[in-house]
């Protein structure tokens, strides 16, 4: 089942900004990351999914129901990017209020079972010791934890989190990442809008990239990262660590590699002890293997060879530069 399914979803502000023509599917039971620079349209898209913005055109279903339907909202948890809670309330009172907003009767919201649920989610987000304190004395990070508790309160099947760790310190981000992994293991789908690339790299099964209000890429994270190393991105990046290197070795191996591969080889670093690191853009593994044979025939010792790793930050920058028409550095 697709927990989120949009087709040509569009929302602009007097014809400017927002997002346009977004077609995206989010499968059940995954952590999905929404990426893009500031002003890309991410928050507009998230607010449409949460039922806070009405789209100009296109269609979308959340949990199998059209946007904004009560049936979907009952199973949806949402943490907005900008949140405020009543300063004079305690976390327990805030969550009881959110229970009422979620459809609980006054009797159910004050029941012992619901009080136990409130204590449970406060413990999940690390606020159990602050359950009786006034929210007005909370740090922004503590308030963000309370917002996450409110999103999880009614045991949603889909959780939409808009910058959930922006106010947290490294320990807090680690704790929230651990919590989100536990939710995924329980079958909860998490839709994560964040600028923290390390969180996406650590957590997400799939991701999408928005730029200028348009969807540029979407899919499993490992395939998106791998796409920067296939032939469509100018070849695969490979690195070779060699011994026996001399000042004249680069010219020799380029000459031996032939016209097609000589220009693809570049020296990354070398030292006076004869060690060197070379990089190359090759069309496939067969070409990489051919370069290995060239090095061996040239009398060099091959210590290590393998494809270059592509970090999420590299991919993010490459996607943005491709849209800007700039060349990756």
XYZ file of C-alpha atoms in Angstrom:
329
model
C 0.000 0.000 0.000
C 1.190 3.512 -0.817
C 0.869 5.669 2.275
C 1.363 8.816 0.195
C 0.462 8.933 -3.494
C 0.497 12.219 -5.398
C 0.069 13.024 -9.071
C 0.968 16.430 -10.541
C 0.313 18.063 -7.157
C 0.708 21.825 -7.433
C 0.471 24.734 -5.020
C 1.850 28.210 -5.740
C 1.394 31.636 -4.211
C 0.004 33.966 -6.864
C 1.787 31.858 -9.445
C 5.147 31.990 -7.679
C 7.041 29.795 -5.217
C 5.501 26.645 -3.764
C 5.802 23.417 -5.725
C 4.575 22.266 -9.120
C 3.653 18.951 -10.702
C 4.862 16.691 -7.878
C 4.242 13.008 -8.589
C 5.510 10.899 -5.709
C 4.775 7.582 -3.983
C 5.786 6.628 -0.446
C 5.416 2.910 0.378
C 4.243 1.561 3.692
C 6.718 0.843 6.486
C 9.659 2.951 5.305
C 11.403 6.137 6.385
C 11.209 8.558 3.460
C 13.359 11.683 3.290
C 12.394 14.887 1.480
C 15.455 16.921 0.497
C 16.148 20.209 -1.204
C 17.665 23.646 -0.563
C 15.795 26.440 1.197
C 12.878 27.663 -0.883
C 12.579 24.409 -2.826
C 8.907 23.939 -1.911
C 9.354 21.205 0.676
C 7.264 22.779 3.429
C 4.485 23.653 0.975
C 4.353 20.019 -0.099
C 4.349 18.786 3.504
C 1.535 21.178 4.469
C -0.588 19.867 1.605
C -0.057 16.305 2.814
C -1.079 17.350 6.326
C -4.234 19.010 5.023
C -3.124 22.545 5.938
C -2.833 23.809 2.349
C -5.280 23.139 -0.436
C -3.575 22.288 -3.754
C -4.207 24.386 -6.844
C -4.303 21.298 -9.035
C -3.361 17.635 -9.169
C -4.485 14.842 -6.891
C -3.149 13.155 -3.779
C -4.092 10.374 -1.383
C -2.811 9.922 2.154
C -3.402 6.496 3.747
C -5.664 5.705 0.793
C -7.917 8.739 1.321
C -8.043 12.110 -0.479
C -6.182 14.978 1.165
C -7.839 16.428 4.248
C -10.296 13.607 4.849
C -11.029 12.796 8.487
C -10.325 9.098 7.852
C -6.717 9.916 6.999
C -6.236 12.453 9.767
C -7.137 9.904 12.448
C -4.139 7.794 11.448
C -1.741 10.662 10.752
C 0.765 12.217 13.158
C 2.232 15.593 12.231
C 5.044 17.704 13.662
C 5.151 21.165 12.015
C 8.388 23.055 11.518
C 7.092 26.020 13.542
C 5.403 24.928 16.754
C 4.243 26.671 19.901
C 2.576 25.297 23.004
C 0.712 27.089 25.761
C 3.349 28.220 28.251
C 1.132 27.639 31.278
C 0.403 23.975 30.539
C 2.385 20.908 31.523
C 3.358 18.304 28.905
C 0.614 16.014 30.204
C -1.971 18.770 29.784
C -0.692 19.581 26.280
C -1.005 15.964 25.234
C -4.457 15.601 26.792
C -5.521 18.634 24.753
C -4.063 17.072 21.593
C -5.974 13.903 22.374
C -9.200 15.926 22.368
C -8.162 17.553 19.077
C -7.633 14.061 17.716
C -11.233 13.088 18.452
C -11.120 11.642 21.962
C -14.066 12.388 24.217
C -13.475 14.289 27.462
C -14.004 11.043 29.379
C -11.512 9.084 27.251
C -8.935 11.875 27.431
C -9.002 11.647 31.235
C -9.073 7.856 31.444
C -6.313 5.884 33.147
C -5.514 4.154 29.844
C -4.907 7.467 28.096
C -2.856 8.786 31.024
C -0.686 5.691 30.639
C -0.329 6.423 26.924
C 0.738 9.999 27.683
C 3.397 8.754 30.103
C 4.546 6.235 27.479
C 5.116 8.788 24.707
C 6.789 11.241 27.092
C 9.228 8.504 28.013
C 9.752 7.692 24.309
C 10.873 11.254 23.588
C 12.877 11.681 26.787
C 10.525 14.001 28.690
C 9.233 11.724 31.436
C 11.134 13.631 34.147
C 9.640 16.919 32.930
C 6.041 15.703 32.742
C 4.831 18.009 35.519
C 6.826 21.119 34.591
C 5.367 24.143 32.799
C 6.128 24.230 29.075
C 7.060 27.918 29.325
C 10.311 26.884 31.013
C 11.264 24.397 28.293
C 14.165 24.891 25.909
C 13.383 24.810 22.189
C 14.785 21.282 22.015
C 12.467 20.121 24.804
C 9.510 21.730 23.061
C 10.487 19.925 19.869
C 10.465 16.639 21.775
C 7.003 17.510 23.077
C 5.836 18.175 19.522
C 7.090 14.749 18.508
C 5.232 13.221 21.461
C 2.031 14.914 20.248
C 2.601 13.512 16.740
C 2.971 9.970 18.135
C 0.244 10.226 20.768
C -2.637 8.486 18.965
C -0.443 5.703 17.512
C -0.520 6.890 13.881
C 0.227 4.696 10.886
C 1.939 7.608 9.111
C 4.075 10.278 10.790
C 4.977 13.463 8.895
C 7.851 15.325 10.528
C 8.911 18.771 9.310
C 12.485 19.416 10.524
C 12.083 17.223 13.647
C 15.670 17.586 14.922
C 16.509 21.195 14.028
C 16.627 22.310 17.694
C 18.273 19.200 19.156
C 21.878 18.682 20.188
C 23.853 15.674 18.838
C 22.713 13.416 21.703
C 19.112 14.438 21.120
C 19.381 13.769 17.382
C 20.814 10.317 18.101
C 17.919 9.542 20.450
C 15.314 10.697 17.928
C 16.969 8.672 15.165
C 16.803 5.588 17.394
C 13.119 6.276 18.055
C 12.314 6.647 14.352
C 14.026 3.326 13.627
C 11.862 1.675 16.284
C 8.753 3.153 14.672
C 9.777 1.729 11.294
C 10.331 -1.677 12.879
C 6.748 -1.498 14.152
C 5.461 -0.816 10.631
C 4.937 2.938 11.032
C 5.739 4.986 7.923
C 7.819 8.118 8.575
C 7.934 11.019 6.103
C 10.879 13.219 7.045
C 11.456 16.741 5.753
C 14.915 17.756 6.936
C 18.019 19.696 5.965
C 20.208 17.400 8.117
C 21.776 15.160 5.471
C 23.384 12.885 8.055
C 19.919 12.034 9.389
C 18.701 11.074 5.919
C 21.835 9.041 5.242
C 21.470 7.234 8.571
C 17.700 6.698 8.535
C 16.019 6.802 5.172
C 15.115 3.902 2.911
C 13.960 6.227 0.128
C 14.288 9.929 -0.646
C 13.189 12.657 -3.031
C 14.910 15.856 -4.115
C 13.003 19.092 -4.743
C 14.561 22.114 -6.410
C 12.789 25.280 -7.476
C 9.437 23.690 -6.684
C 10.040 20.716 -8.986
C 10.801 17.074 -8.242
C 14.190 16.206 -9.738
C 14.729 12.682 -8.384
C 13.045 10.092 -6.171
C 13.580 6.471 -5.235
C 15.528 4.117 -2.951
C 18.427 5.978 -1.373
C 21.086 3.475 -2.440
C 19.996 3.811 -6.076
C 20.002 7.603 -5.937
C 23.523 7.614 -4.531
C 24.635 4.996 -7.035
C 23.216 6.982 -9.957
C 26.042 9.472 -9.634
C 28.475 6.693 -10.502
C 26.769 5.193 -13.553
C 27.379 6.026 -17.190
C 24.668 8.685 -17.271
C 26.667 10.779 -14.805
C 29.856 10.657 -16.896
C 31.104 7.231 -15.853
C 31.936 5.399 -12.667
C 34.503 6.914 -10.335
C 37.298 4.490 -9.382
C 40.394 4.899 -7.227
C 43.637 2.922 -7.333
C 46.285 2.896 -4.605
C 49.678 1.969 -6.050
C 53.295 1.353 -5.047
C 56.488 1.798 -7.036
C 55.380 5.206 -8.296
C 57.915 7.495 -9.997
C 57.570 11.056 -11.332
C 57.329 9.726 -14.895
C 54.790 6.982 -14.062
C 51.664 9.024 -14.870
C 52.800 9.693 -18.451
C 53.710 6.011 -18.856
C 50.390 4.607 -17.661
C 48.426 7.160 -19.673
C 50.343 6.157 -22.797
C 49.772 2.458 -22.065
C 46.050 2.977 -21.361
C 45.373 4.299 -24.867
C 43.473 7.321 -26.122
C 40.105 6.344 -24.648
C 41.290 6.069 -21.039
C 44.391 8.238 -20.862
C 42.427 11.442 -20.266
C 40.276 9.703 -17.633
C 43.277 9.077 -15.352
C 44.388 11.684 -12.821
C 46.892 11.671 -9.972
C 45.255 12.466 -6.638
C 48.361 12.302 -4.449
C 51.836 10.767 -4.245
C 54.711 10.729 -1.770
C 58.522 10.384 -1.933
C 58.266 6.722 -0.875
C 56.711 5.707 -4.192
C 53.085 5.535 -3.038
C 50.353 7.094 -5.165
C 46.591 7.401 -5.374
C 45.022 7.631 -8.846
C 41.423 8.300 -9.814
C 39.676 7.483 -13.068
C 36.272 7.821 -14.704
C 35.447 4.547 -16.401
C 32.381 3.374 -18.286
C 32.132 0.065 -16.408
C 34.029 -2.455 -14.263
C 35.652 -4.005 -17.325
C 37.462 -0.750 -18.045
C 38.558 -0.573 -14.406
C 39.934 -4.100 -14.714
C 41.809 -3.124 -17.863
C 43.462 -0.252 -15.985
C 44.570 -2.701 -13.300
C 46.337 -4.758 -15.974
C 47.986 -1.587 -17.309
C 49.365 -0.765 -13.859
C 50.726 -4.293 -13.376
C 52.356 -4.336 -16.839
C 53.963 -0.976 -16.019
C 55.698 -2.548 -13.011
C 53.513 -0.899 -10.362
C 52.215 -2.662 -7.269
C 48.442 -2.496 -6.817
C 47.496 -2.210 -3.149
C 43.863 -1.319 -3.472
C 41.207 -0.686 -6.137
C 37.513 0.045 -5.935
C 34.670 2.398 -6.849
C 34.574 5.800 -5.229
C 31.943 6.155 -2.551
C 29.327 8.819 -3.129
C 28.047 10.586 -0.027
C 24.608 12.104 0.243
C 26.229 15.534 0.440
C 28.040 14.899 -2.870
C 24.761 13.805 -4.465
C 22.857 16.779 -3.028
C 25.386 19.266 -4.387
C 25.544 17.509 -7.750
C 21.760 17.633 -8.086
C 21.644 21.343 -7.216
C 24.495 22.175 -9.584
C 22.940 20.246 -12.429
C 19.779 22.317 -12.042
C 21.765 25.536 -11.907
C 23.713 24.528 -14.984
C 26.947 24.480 -13.032
C 29.576 21.775 -13.237
C 30.424 19.729 -10.147
C 33.764 20.648 -8.678
